[in-house]
Every structure is written in structure tokens, then in C-alpha cells.
mmCIF file with all atom_site columns, C-alpha atoms in Angstrom:
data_model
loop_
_atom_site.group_PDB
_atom_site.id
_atom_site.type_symbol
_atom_site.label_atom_id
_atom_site.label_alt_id
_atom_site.label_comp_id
_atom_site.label_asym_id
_atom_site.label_entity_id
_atom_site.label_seq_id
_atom_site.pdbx_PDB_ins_code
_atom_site.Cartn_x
_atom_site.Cartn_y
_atom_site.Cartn_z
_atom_site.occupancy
_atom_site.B_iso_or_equiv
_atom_site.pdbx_formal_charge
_atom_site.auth_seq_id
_atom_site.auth_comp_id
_atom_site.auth_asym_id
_atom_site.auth_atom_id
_atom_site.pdbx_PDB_model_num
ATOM 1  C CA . UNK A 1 1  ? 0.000   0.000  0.000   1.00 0.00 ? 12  UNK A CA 1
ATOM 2  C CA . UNK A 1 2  ? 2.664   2.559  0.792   1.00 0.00 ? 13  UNK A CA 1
ATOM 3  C CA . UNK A 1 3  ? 4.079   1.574  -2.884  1.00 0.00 ? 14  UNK A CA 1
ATOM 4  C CA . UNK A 1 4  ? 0.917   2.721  -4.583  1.00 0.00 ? 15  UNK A CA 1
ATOM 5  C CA . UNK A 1 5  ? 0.930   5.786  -2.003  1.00 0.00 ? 16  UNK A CA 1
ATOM 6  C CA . UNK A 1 6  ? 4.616   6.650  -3.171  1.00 0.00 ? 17  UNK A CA 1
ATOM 7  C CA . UNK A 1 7  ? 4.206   5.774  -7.211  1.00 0.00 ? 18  UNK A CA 1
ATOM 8  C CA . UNK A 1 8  ? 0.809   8.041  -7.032  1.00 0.00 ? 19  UNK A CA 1
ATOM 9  C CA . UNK A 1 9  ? 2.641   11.399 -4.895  1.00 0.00 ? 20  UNK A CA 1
ATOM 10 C CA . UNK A 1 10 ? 5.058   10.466 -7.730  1.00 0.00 ? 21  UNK A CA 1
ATOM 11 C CA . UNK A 1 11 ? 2.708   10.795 -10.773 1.00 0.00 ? 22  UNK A CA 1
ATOM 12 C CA . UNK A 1 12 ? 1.072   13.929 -9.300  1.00 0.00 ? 23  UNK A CA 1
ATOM 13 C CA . UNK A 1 13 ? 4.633   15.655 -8.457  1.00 0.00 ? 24  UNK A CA 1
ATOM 14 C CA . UNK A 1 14 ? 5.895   14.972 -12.065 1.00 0.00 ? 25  UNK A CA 1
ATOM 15 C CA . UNK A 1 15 ? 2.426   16.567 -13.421 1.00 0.00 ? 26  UNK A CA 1
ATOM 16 C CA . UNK A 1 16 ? 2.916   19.510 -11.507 1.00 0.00 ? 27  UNK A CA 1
ATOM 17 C CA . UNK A 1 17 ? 6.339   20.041 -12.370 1.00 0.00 ? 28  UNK A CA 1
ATOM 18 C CA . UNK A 1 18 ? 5.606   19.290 -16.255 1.00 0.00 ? 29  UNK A CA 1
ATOM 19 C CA . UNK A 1 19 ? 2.508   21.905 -16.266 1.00 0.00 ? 30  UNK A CA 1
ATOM 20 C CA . UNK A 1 20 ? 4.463   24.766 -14.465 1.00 0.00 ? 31  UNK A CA 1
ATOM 21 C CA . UNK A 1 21 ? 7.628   23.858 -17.580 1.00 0.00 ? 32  UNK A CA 1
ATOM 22 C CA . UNK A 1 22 ? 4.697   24.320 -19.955 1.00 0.00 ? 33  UNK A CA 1
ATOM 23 C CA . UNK A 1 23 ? 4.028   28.040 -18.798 1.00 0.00 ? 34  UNK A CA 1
ATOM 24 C CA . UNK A 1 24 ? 7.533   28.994 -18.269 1.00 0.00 ? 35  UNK A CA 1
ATOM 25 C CA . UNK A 1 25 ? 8.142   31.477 -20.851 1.00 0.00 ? 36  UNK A CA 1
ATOM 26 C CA . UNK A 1 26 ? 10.934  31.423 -22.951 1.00 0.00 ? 37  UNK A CA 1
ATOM 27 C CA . UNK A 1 27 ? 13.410  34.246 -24.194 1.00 0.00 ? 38  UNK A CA 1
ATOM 28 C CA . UNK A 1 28 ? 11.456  35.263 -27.164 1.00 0.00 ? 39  UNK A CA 1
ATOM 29 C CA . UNK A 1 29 ? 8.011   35.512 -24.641 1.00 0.00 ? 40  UNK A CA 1
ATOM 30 C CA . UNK A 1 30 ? 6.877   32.520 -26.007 1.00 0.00 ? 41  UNK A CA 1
ATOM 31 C CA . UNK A 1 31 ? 5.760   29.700 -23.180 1.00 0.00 ? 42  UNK A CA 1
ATOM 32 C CA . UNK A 1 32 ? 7.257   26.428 -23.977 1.00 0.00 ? 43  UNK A CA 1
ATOM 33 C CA . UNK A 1 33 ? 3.871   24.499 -24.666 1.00 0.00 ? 44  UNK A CA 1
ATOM 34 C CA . UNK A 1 34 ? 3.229   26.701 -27.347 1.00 0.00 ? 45  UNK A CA 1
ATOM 35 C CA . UNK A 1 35 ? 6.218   26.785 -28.877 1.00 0.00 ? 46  UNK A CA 1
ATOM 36 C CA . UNK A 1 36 ? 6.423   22.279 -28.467 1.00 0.00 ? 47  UNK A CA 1
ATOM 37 C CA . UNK A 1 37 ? 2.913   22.617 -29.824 1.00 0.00 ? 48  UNK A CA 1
ATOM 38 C CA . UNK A 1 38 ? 4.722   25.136 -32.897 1.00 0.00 ? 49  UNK A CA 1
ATOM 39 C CA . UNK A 1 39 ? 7.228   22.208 -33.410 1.00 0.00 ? 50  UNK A CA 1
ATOM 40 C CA . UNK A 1 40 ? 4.322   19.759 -33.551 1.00 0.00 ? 51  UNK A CA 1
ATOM 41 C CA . UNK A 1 41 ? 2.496   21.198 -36.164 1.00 0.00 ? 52  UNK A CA 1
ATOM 42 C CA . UNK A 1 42 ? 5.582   22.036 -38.692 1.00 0.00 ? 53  UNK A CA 1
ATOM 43 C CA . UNK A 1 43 ? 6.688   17.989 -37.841 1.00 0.00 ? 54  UNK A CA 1
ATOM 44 C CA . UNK A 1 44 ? 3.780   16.991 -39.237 1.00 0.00 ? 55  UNK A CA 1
ATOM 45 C CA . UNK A 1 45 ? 3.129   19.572 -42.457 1.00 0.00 ? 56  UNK A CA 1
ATOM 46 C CA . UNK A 1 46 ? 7.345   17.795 -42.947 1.00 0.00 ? 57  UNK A CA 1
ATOM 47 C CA . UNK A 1 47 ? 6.686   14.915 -42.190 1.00 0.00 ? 58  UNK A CA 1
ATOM 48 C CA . UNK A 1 48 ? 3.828   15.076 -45.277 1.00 0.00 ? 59  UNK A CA 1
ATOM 49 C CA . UNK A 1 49 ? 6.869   16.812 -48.181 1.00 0.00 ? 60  UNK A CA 1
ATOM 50 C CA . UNK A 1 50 ? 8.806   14.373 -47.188 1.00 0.00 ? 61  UNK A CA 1
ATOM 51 C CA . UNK A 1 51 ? 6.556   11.109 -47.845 1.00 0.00 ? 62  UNK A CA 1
ATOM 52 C CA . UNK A 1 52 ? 5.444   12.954 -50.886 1.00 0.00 ? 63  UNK A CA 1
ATOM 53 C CA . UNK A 1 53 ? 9.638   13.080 -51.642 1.00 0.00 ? 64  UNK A CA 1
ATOM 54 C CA . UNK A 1 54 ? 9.799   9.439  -51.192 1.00 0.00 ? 65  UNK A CA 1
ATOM 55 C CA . UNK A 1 55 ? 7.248   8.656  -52.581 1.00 0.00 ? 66  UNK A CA 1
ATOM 56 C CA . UNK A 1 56 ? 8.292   9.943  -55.783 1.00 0.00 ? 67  UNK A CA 1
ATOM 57 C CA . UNK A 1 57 ? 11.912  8.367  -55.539 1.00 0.00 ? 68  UNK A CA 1
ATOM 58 C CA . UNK A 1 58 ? 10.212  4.884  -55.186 1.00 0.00 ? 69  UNK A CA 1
ATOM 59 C CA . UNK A 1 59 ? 7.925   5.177  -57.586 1.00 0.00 ? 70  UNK A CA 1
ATOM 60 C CA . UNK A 1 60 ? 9.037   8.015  -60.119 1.00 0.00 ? 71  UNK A CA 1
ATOM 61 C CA . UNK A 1 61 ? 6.462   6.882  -62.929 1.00 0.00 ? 72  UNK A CA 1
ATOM 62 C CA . UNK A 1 62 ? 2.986   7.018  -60.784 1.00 0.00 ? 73  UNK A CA 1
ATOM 63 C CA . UNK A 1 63 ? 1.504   10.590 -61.407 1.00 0.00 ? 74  UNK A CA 1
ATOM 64 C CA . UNK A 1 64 ? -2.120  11.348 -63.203 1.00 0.00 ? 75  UNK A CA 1
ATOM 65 C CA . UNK A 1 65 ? -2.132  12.539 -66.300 1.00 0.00 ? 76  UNK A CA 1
ATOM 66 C CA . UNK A 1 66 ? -1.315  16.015 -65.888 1.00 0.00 ? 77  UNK A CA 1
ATOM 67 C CA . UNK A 1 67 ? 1.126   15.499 -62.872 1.00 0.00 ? 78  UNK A CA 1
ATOM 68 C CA . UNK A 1 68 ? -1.406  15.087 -59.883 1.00 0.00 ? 79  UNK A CA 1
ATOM 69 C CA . UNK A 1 69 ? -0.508  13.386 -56.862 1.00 0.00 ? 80  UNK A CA 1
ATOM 70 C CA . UNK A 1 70 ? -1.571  10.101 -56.827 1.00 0.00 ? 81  UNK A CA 1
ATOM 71 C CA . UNK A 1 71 ? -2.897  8.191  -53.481 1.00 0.00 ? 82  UNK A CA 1
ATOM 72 C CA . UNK A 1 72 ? -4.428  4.536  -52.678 1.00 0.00 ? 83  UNK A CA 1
ATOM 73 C CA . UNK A 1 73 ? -7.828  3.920  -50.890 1.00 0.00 ? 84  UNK A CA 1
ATOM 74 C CA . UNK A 1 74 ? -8.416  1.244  -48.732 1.00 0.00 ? 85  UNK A CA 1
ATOM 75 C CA . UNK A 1 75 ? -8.874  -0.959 -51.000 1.00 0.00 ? 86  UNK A CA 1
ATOM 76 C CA . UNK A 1 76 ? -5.150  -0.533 -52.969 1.00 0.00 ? 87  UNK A CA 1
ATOM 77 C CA . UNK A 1 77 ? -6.877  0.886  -56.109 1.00 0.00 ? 88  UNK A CA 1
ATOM 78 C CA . UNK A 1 78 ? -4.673  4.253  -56.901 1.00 0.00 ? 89  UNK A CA 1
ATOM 79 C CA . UNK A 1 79 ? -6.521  6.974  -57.895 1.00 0.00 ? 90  UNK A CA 1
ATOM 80 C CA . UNK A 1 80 ? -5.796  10.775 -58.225 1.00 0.00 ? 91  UNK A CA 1
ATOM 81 C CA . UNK A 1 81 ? -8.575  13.904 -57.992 1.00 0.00 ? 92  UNK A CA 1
ATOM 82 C CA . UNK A 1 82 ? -9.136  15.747 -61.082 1.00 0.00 ? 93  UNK A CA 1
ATOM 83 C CA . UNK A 1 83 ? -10.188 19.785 -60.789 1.00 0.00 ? 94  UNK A CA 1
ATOM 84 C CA . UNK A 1 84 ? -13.636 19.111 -59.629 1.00 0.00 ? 95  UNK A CA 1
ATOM 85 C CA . UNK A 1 85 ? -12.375 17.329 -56.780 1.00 0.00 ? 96  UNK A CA 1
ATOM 86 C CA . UNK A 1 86 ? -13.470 13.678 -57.590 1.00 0.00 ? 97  UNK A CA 1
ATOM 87 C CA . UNK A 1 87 ? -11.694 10.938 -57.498 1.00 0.00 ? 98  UNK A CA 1
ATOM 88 C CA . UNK A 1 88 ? -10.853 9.376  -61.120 1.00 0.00 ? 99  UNK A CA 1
ATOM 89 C CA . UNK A 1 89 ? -9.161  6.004  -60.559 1.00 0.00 ? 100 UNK A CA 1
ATOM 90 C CA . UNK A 1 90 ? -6.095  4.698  -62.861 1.00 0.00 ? 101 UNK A CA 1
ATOM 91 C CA . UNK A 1 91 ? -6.442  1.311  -64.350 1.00 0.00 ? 102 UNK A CA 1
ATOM 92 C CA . UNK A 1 92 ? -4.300  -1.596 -62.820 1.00 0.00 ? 103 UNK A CA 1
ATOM 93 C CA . UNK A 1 93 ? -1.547  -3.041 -65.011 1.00 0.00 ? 104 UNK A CA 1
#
């Protein structure tokens, strides 16, 4: 019992010390869980270029017909969107 008591005064010790680092304000006046939640988002708007990058080193010759991006539904069918915004599916080979 005084092992729970411990691990629990613990969890709730780190928490508080974790919430008052996210509200310490950097340099710039920025608090730091802003500026993790800044590095957040432009991870994942990267992390998107660069699967379209490797995408197109693995498979160079998979574009629509005018150059559009082409993705896969659930299903493995490849398909890109034309200007309308539907989807117009490529034939298998």
C-alpha cells in the first residue's frame, strides 16, 4: 500500500512540475507548450513533403495525367482527384 501511495505522490509531483515547464516562458516571450505545440504542427506539415519526396523516388512513374498526386484507398486501387475534386481512378496493369 505505501508503494501505490509513493508511485501516485510520484505521478502527481511529475504533473505539476511538467505543467508549471509548460508556462515557463521562454526568451522570445513565447511559453514552452506553445512553442512544443509550434514544433508539432511544422513535424507533421514535414513529415507530409517528405513522404510525398519518397514517394516519388520509389515510384518516379505514378503521377495522373497532368502530374497530380496520386494516393491509394483502402482498397489498394490508386486513384488521383481531377479539378472538380473527384476521385478518377487509374487502371491496374
Amino acid at each position: 500500500m505505501k508503494n501505490n501511495a509513493k508511485g501516485l505522490i510520484g505521478v502527481v509531483a511529475g504533473a505539476a512540475v511538467l505543467g508549471a515547464l509548460m508556462m515557463f516562458k521562454r526568451k522570445d516571450g513565447q511559453t514552452v507548450g506553445n512553442y512544443l505545440l509550434d514544433c508539432t504542427k511544422d513535424f507533421g506539415n514535414n513529415l507530409g513533403t517528405y513522404a510525398n519526396k519518397l514517394k516519388d523516388r520509389l515510384m518516379p512513374d505514378v503521377k495522373g495525367p497532368n502530374g497530380e498526386p496520386v494516393y491509394a484507398d483502402m482498397y489498394d486501387r490508386n486513384f488521383y482527384e481531377d479539378d472538380n475534386g473527384e476521385r478518377t481512378y487509374l487502371d491496374q496493369v
